[in-house]
Amino acid sequence: MFTKKNDKEKTLVSNLKYLIGKEDKLKEKLEDNSYLEPFSDDLMLFMSLIKDYYKGDYRKIPFRTLSAGVVGAIYTLNPIDLVPDSIPFIGYIDDALVLKFCLKQARKDLQKYKVWKQEQADAKSKPVDEKDIDNISNDKTSTDDEDDNETSTDLKKAS
C-alpha cells in the first residue's frame, strides 16, 4: 500500500525503467498484431514521453495520465492477462481494449506533449540567423575592447 508520495514515485520510476528497457519488445508486439496496430503511433508517442519524463526534459504531465499509460503498456507487454495472448484471434482483444482505454485517458496530455516535442524539434532545426551571429560577434568585440581598456588603465596606474 502506498503510504507516501515517495513510494508512488519510486514505483513509477521503477515501471518507467522497465518500459524503457522493453521498448523494442513493445514495438515488435505492435507490429506483429493487427488488433494492436491502430494504437502504435499513440503508444510510441507515449514511450517518447516516458523517456523525456524519465530524463527530466518534460514534466508537464499529471501523475494519473502517466500511470494510465504505464498500466496500458505493461498490460500489453504481459503475456499472462485476462485472455492469454496464446489464444488465437481473441488473445489480443483484451490488450487492445485496455490499451485503448488507457490511451484515451492520456489523449489530451499526449497532444500537449506532441506540440511540445514539435516545438523542441523546430527549435533545434531553426537555422542561426546572420543577425544573431553579428550581434554575438559585436558583443564579443565590445567585451574584448572593454577588457583591453581596463588592462591599459590598470597598466597606466601601475606605472
PDB file of C-alpha atoms in Angstrom:
ATOM      1  CA  MET A   1       0.000   0.000   0.000  1.00  0.00           C
ATOM      2  CA  PHE A   2       1.239   3.478  -0.811  1.00  0.00           C
ATOM      3  CA  THR A   3       1.702   5.485   2.338  1.00  0.00           C
ATOM      4  CA  LYS A   4       3.792   8.291   0.957  1.00  0.00           C
ATOM      5  CA  LYS A   5       4.147  10.227  -2.253  1.00  0.00           C
ATOM      6  CA  ASN A   6       7.748   8.963  -2.417  1.00  0.00           C
ATOM      7  CA  ASP A   7       6.504   5.373  -2.609  1.00  0.00           C
ATOM      8  CA  LYS A   8       4.373   6.259  -5.636  1.00  0.00           C
ATOM      9  CA  GLU A   9       7.296   7.999  -7.308  1.00  0.00           C
ATOM     10  CA  LYS A  10       9.675   5.092  -6.646  1.00  0.00           C
ATOM     11  CA  THR A  11       7.185   2.643  -8.120  1.00  0.00           C
ATOM     12  CA  LEU A  12       6.593   4.920 -11.097  1.00  0.00           C
ATOM     13  CA  VAL A  13      10.325   5.331 -11.753  1.00  0.00           C
ATOM     14  CA  SER A  14      10.773   1.561 -11.498  1.00  0.00           C
ATOM     15  CA  ASN A  15       7.963   0.998 -14.017  1.00  0.00           C
ATOM     16  CA  LEU A  16       9.373   3.673 -16.339  1.00  0.00           C
ATOM     17  CA  LYS A  17      12.787   1.956 -16.312  1.00  0.00           C
ATOM     18  CA  TYR A  18      11.109  -1.349 -17.051  1.00  0.00           C
ATOM     19  CA  LEU A  19       9.149   0.068 -20.005  1.00  0.00           C
ATOM     20  CA  ILE A  20      12.144   1.870 -21.457  1.00  0.00           C
ATOM     21  CA  GLY A  21      14.034  -1.418 -21.355  1.00  0.00           C
ATOM     22  CA  LYS A  22      11.162  -3.239 -23.070  1.00  0.00           C
ATOM     23  CA  GLU A  23      10.525  -0.691 -25.836  1.00  0.00           C
ATOM     24  CA  ASP A  24      11.822  -2.983 -28.580  1.00  0.00           C
ATOM     25  CA  LYS A  25       9.629  -5.842 -27.398  1.00  0.00           C
ATOM     26  CA  LEU A  26       6.627  -3.490 -27.314  1.00  0.00           C
ATOM     27  CA  LYS A  27       7.320  -2.299 -30.876  1.00  0.00           C
ATOM     28  CA  GLU A  28       7.612  -5.894 -32.025  1.00  0.00           C
ATOM     29  CA  LYS A  29       4.311  -6.820 -30.394  1.00  0.00           C
ATOM     30  CA  LEU A  30       2.562  -3.837 -32.007  1.00  0.00           C
ATOM     31  CA  GLU A  31       3.922  -4.691 -35.451  1.00  0.00           C
ATOM     32  CA  ASP A  32       3.040  -8.377 -35.186  1.00  0.00           C
ATOM     33  CA  ASN A  33      -0.567  -7.895 -34.145  1.00  0.00           C
ATOM     34  CA  SER A  34      -3.356  -6.357 -36.198  1.00  0.00           C
ATOM     35  CA  TYR A  35      -5.502  -5.695 -33.095  1.00  0.00           C
ATOM     36  CA  LEU A  36      -2.793  -3.507 -31.563  1.00  0.00           C
ATOM     37  CA  GLU A  37      -1.581  -1.814 -34.749  1.00  0.00           C
ATOM     38  CA  PRO A  38      -4.094   1.086 -34.569  1.00  0.00           C
ATOM     39  CA  PHE A  39      -2.551   2.134 -31.251  1.00  0.00           C
ATOM     40  CA  SER A  40       1.081   2.005 -32.332  1.00  0.00           C
ATOM     41  CA  ASP A  41       1.501   5.738 -33.093  1.00  0.00           C
ATOM     42  CA  ASP A  42      -0.022   6.832 -29.792  1.00  0.00           C
ATOM     43  CA  LEU A  43       1.852   4.209 -27.813  1.00  0.00           C
ATOM     44  CA  MET A  44       5.189   5.126 -29.409  1.00  0.00           C
ATOM     45  CA  LEU A  45       4.459   8.795 -28.686  1.00  0.00           C
ATOM     46  CA  PHE A  46       3.770   7.767 -25.106  1.00  0.00           C
ATOM     47  CA  MET A  47       7.071   5.875 -24.988  1.00  0.00           C
ATOM     48  CA  SER A  48       8.826   9.037 -26.157  1.00  0.00           C
ATOM     49  CA  LEU A  49       7.032  10.951 -23.402  1.00  0.00           C
ATOM     50  CA  ILE A  50       8.180   8.370 -20.851  1.00  0.00           C
ATOM     51  CA  LYS A  51      11.804   8.782 -21.924  1.00  0.00           C
ATOM     52  CA  ASP A  52      11.590  12.569 -21.778  1.00  0.00           C
ATOM     53  CA  TYR A  53       9.886  12.375 -18.382  1.00  0.00           C
ATOM     54  CA  TYR A  54      12.500   9.953 -17.069  1.00  0.00           C
ATOM     55  CA  LYS A  55      15.352  12.209 -18.257  1.00  0.00           C
ATOM     56  CA  GLY A  56      13.611  15.214 -16.690  1.00  0.00           C
ATOM     57  CA  ASP A  57      13.122  17.017 -20.002  1.00  0.00           C
ATOM     58  CA  TYR A  58       9.316  17.020 -19.837  1.00  0.00           C
ATOM     59  CA  ARG A  59       7.412  17.072 -16.549  1.00  0.00           C
ATOM     60  CA  LYS A  60       4.147  18.790 -17.539  1.00  0.00           C
ATOM     61  CA  ILE A  61       2.064  15.664 -17.201  1.00  0.00           C
ATOM     62  CA  PRO A  62      -0.320  14.660 -14.428  1.00  0.00           C
ATOM     63  CA  PHE A  63       0.511  11.538 -12.432  1.00  0.00           C
ATOM     64  CA  ARG A  64      -2.812   9.933 -13.391  1.00  0.00           C
ATOM     65  CA  THR A  65      -2.053  10.306 -17.103  1.00  0.00           C
ATOM     66  CA  LEU A  66       1.430   8.920 -16.749  1.00  0.00           C
ATOM     67  CA  SER A  67       0.263   5.992 -14.667  1.00  0.00           C
ATOM     68  CA  ALA A  68      -2.621   5.218 -17.067  1.00  0.00           C
ATOM     69  CA  GLY A  69      -0.206   4.935 -19.980  1.00  0.00           C
ATOM     70  CA  VAL A  70       2.240   2.881 -17.953  1.00  0.00           C
ATOM     71  CA  VAL A  71      -0.507   0.456 -16.911  1.00  0.00           C
ATOM     72  CA  GLY A  72      -1.676   0.087 -20.518  1.00  0.00           C
ATOM     73  CA  ALA A  73       1.825  -0.537 -21.854  1.00  0.00           C
ATOM     74  CA  ILE A  74       2.739  -3.009 -19.112  1.00  0.00           C
ATOM     75  CA  TYR A  75      -0.558  -4.858 -19.571  1.00  0.00           C
ATOM     76  CA  THR A  76       0.145  -5.096 -23.296  1.00  0.00           C
ATOM     77  CA  LEU A  77       3.617  -6.498 -22.659  1.00  0.00           C
ATOM     78  CA  ASN A  78       2.411  -9.056 -20.128  1.00  0.00           C
ATOM     79  CA  PRO A  79       1.566 -12.357 -21.851  1.00  0.00           C
ATOM     80  CA  ILE A  80      -0.486 -13.511 -18.850  1.00  0.00           C
ATOM     81  CA  ASP A  81      -3.648 -11.425 -18.623  1.00  0.00           C
ATOM     82  CA  LEU A  82      -7.434 -11.826 -18.670  1.00  0.00           C
ATOM     83  CA  VAL A  83      -7.376 -13.555 -22.042  1.00  0.00           C
ATOM     84  CA  PRO A  84      -3.971 -15.205 -22.609  1.00  0.00           C
ATOM     85  CA  ASP A  85      -2.179 -13.931 -25.720  1.00  0.00           C
ATOM     86  CA  SER A  86      -1.568 -17.517 -26.847  1.00  0.00           C
ATOM     87  CA  ILE A  87      -5.256 -17.977 -27.733  1.00  0.00           C
ATOM     88  CA  PRO A  88      -5.564 -17.349 -31.498  1.00  0.00           C
ATOM     89  CA  PHE A  89      -7.627 -14.356 -32.661  1.00  0.00           C
ATOM     90  CA  ILE A  90      -9.024 -13.335 -29.257  1.00  0.00           C
ATOM     91  CA  GLY A  91      -5.783 -13.390 -27.256  1.00  0.00           C
ATOM     92  CA  TYR A  92      -5.001  -9.752 -28.025  1.00  0.00           C
ATOM     93  CA  ILE A  93      -8.509  -8.324 -27.835  1.00  0.00           C
ATOM     94  CA  ASP A  94      -8.242  -7.619 -24.109  1.00  0.00           C
ATOM     95  CA  ASP A  95      -4.820  -5.994 -24.671  1.00  0.00           C
ATOM     96  CA  ALA A  96      -6.357  -3.757 -27.343  1.00  0.00           C
ATOM     97  CA  LEU A  97      -9.278  -2.787 -25.092  1.00  0.00           C
ATOM     98  CA  VAL A  98      -7.063  -1.951 -22.116  1.00  0.00           C
ATOM     99  CA  LEU A  99      -4.632  -0.039 -24.324  1.00  0.00           C
ATOM    100  CA  LYS A 100      -7.470   1.879 -25.973  1.00  0.00           C
ATOM    101  CA  PHE A 101      -8.914   2.851 -22.587  1.00  0.00           C
ATOM    102  CA  CYS A 102      -5.554   3.911 -21.139  1.00  0.00           C
ATOM    103  CA  LEU A 103      -4.527   5.927 -24.190  1.00  0.00           C
ATOM    104  CA  LYS A 104      -7.945   7.596 -24.242  1.00  0.00           C
ATOM    105  CA  GLN A 105      -7.309   8.741 -20.670  1.00  0.00           C
ATOM    106  CA  ALA A 106      -3.975  10.205 -21.776  1.00  0.00           C
ATOM    107  CA  ARG A 107      -5.066  11.655 -25.140  1.00  0.00           C
ATOM    108  CA  LYS A 108      -5.229  15.342 -24.134  1.00  0.00           C
ATOM    109  CA  ASP A 109      -1.862  15.237 -22.371  1.00  0.00           C
ATOM    110  CA  LEU A 110      -0.328  13.286 -25.251  1.00  0.00           C
ATOM    111  CA  GLN A 111      -1.427  16.040 -27.633  1.00  0.00           C
ATOM    112  CA  LYS A 112       0.202  18.672 -25.398  1.00  0.00           C
ATOM    113  CA  TYR A 113       3.370  16.610 -25.342  1.00  0.00           C
ATOM    114  CA  LYS A 114       3.275  16.220 -29.127  1.00  0.00           C
ATOM    115  CA  VAL A 115       3.104  20.012 -29.538  1.00  0.00           C
ATOM    116  CA  TRP A 116       5.995  20.452 -27.078  1.00  0.00           C
ATOM    117  CA  LYS A 117       8.043  17.802 -28.887  1.00  0.00           C
ATOM    118  CA  GLN A 118       7.444  19.537 -32.231  1.00  0.00           C
ATOM    119  CA  GLU A 119       8.487  22.880 -30.735  1.00  0.00           C
ATOM    120  CA  GLN A 120      11.695  21.273 -29.492  1.00  0.00           C
ATOM    121  CA  ALA A 121      12.415  19.819 -32.923  1.00  0.00           C
ATOM    122  CA  ASP A 122      11.683  23.163 -34.601  1.00  0.00           C
ATOM    123  CA  ALA A 123      13.994  24.989 -32.197  1.00  0.00           C
ATOM    124  CA  LYS A 124      16.827  22.538 -32.919  1.00  0.00           C
ATOM    125  CA  SER A 125      16.392  22.723 -36.675  1.00  0.00           C
ATOM    126  CA  LYS A 126      15.969  26.511 -36.797  1.00  0.00           C
ATOM    127  CA  PRO A 127      18.900  27.954 -38.743  1.00  0.00           C
ATOM    128  CA  VAL A 128      21.032  30.514 -36.955  1.00  0.00           C
ATOM    129  CA  ASP A 129      20.153  33.980 -38.214  1.00  0.00           C
ATOM    130  CA  GLU A 130      23.062  36.062 -39.545  1.00  0.00           C
ATOM    131  CA  LYS A 131      21.886  38.972 -37.393  1.00  0.00           C
ATOM    132  CA  ASP A 132      22.313  36.783 -34.330  1.00  0.00           C
ATOM    133  CA  ILE A 133      25.855  35.941 -35.411  1.00  0.00           C
ATOM    134  CA  ASP A 134      26.622  39.651 -35.941  1.00  0.00           C
ATOM    135  CA  ASN A 135      25.180  40.502 -32.521  1.00  0.00           C
ATOM    136  CA  ILE A 136      27.246  37.781 -30.889  1.00  0.00           C
ATOM    137  CA  SER A 137      30.451  38.931 -32.588  1.00  0.00           C
ATOM    138  CA  ASN A 138      29.680  42.598 -31.777  1.00  0.00           C
ATOM    139  CA  ASP A 139      29.048  41.690 -28.148  1.00  0.00           C
ATOM    140  CA  LYS A 140      32.324  39.769 -28.041  1.00  0.00           C
ATOM    141  CA  THR A 141      34.202  42.641 -29.672  1.00  0.00           C
ATOM    142  CA  SER A 142      32.796  45.218 -27.269  1.00  0.00           C
ATOM    143  CA  THR A 143      33.645  42.997 -24.309  1.00  0.00           C
ATOM    144  CA  ASP A 144      37.160  42.486 -25.654  1.00  0.00           C
ATOM    145  CA  ASP A 145      37.552  46.263 -26.163  1.00  0.00           C
ATOM    146  CA  GLU A 146      36.378  46.899 -22.602  1.00  0.00           C
ATOM    147  CA  ASP A 147      38.857  44.320 -21.299  1.00  0.00           C
ATOM    148  CA  ASP A 148      41.678  45.944 -23.288  1.00  0.00           C
ATOM    149  CA  ASN A 149      40.735  49.422 -21.968  1.00  0.00           C
ATOM    150  CA  GLU A 150      40.643  48.153 -18.383  1.00  0.00           C
ATOM    151  CA  THR A 151      44.014  46.460 -18.823  1.00  0.00           C
ATOM    152  CA  SER A 152      45.641  49.585 -20.279  1.00  0.00           C
ATOM    153  CA  THR A 153      44.131  51.710 -17.489  1.00  0.00           C
ATOM    154  CA  ASP A 154      45.478  49.308 -14.881  1.00  0.00           C
ATOM    155  CA  LEU A 155      48.940  49.428 -16.517  1.00  0.00           C
ATOM    156  CA  LYS A 156      48.923  53.263 -16.537  1.00  0.00           C
ATOM    157  CA  LYS A 157      48.019  53.295 -12.831  1.00  0.00           C
ATOM    158  CA  ALA A 158      50.786  50.831 -12.054  1.00  0.00           C
ATOM    159  CA  SER A 159      53.457  52.947 -13.766  1.00  0.00           C
TER     160      SER A 159
END
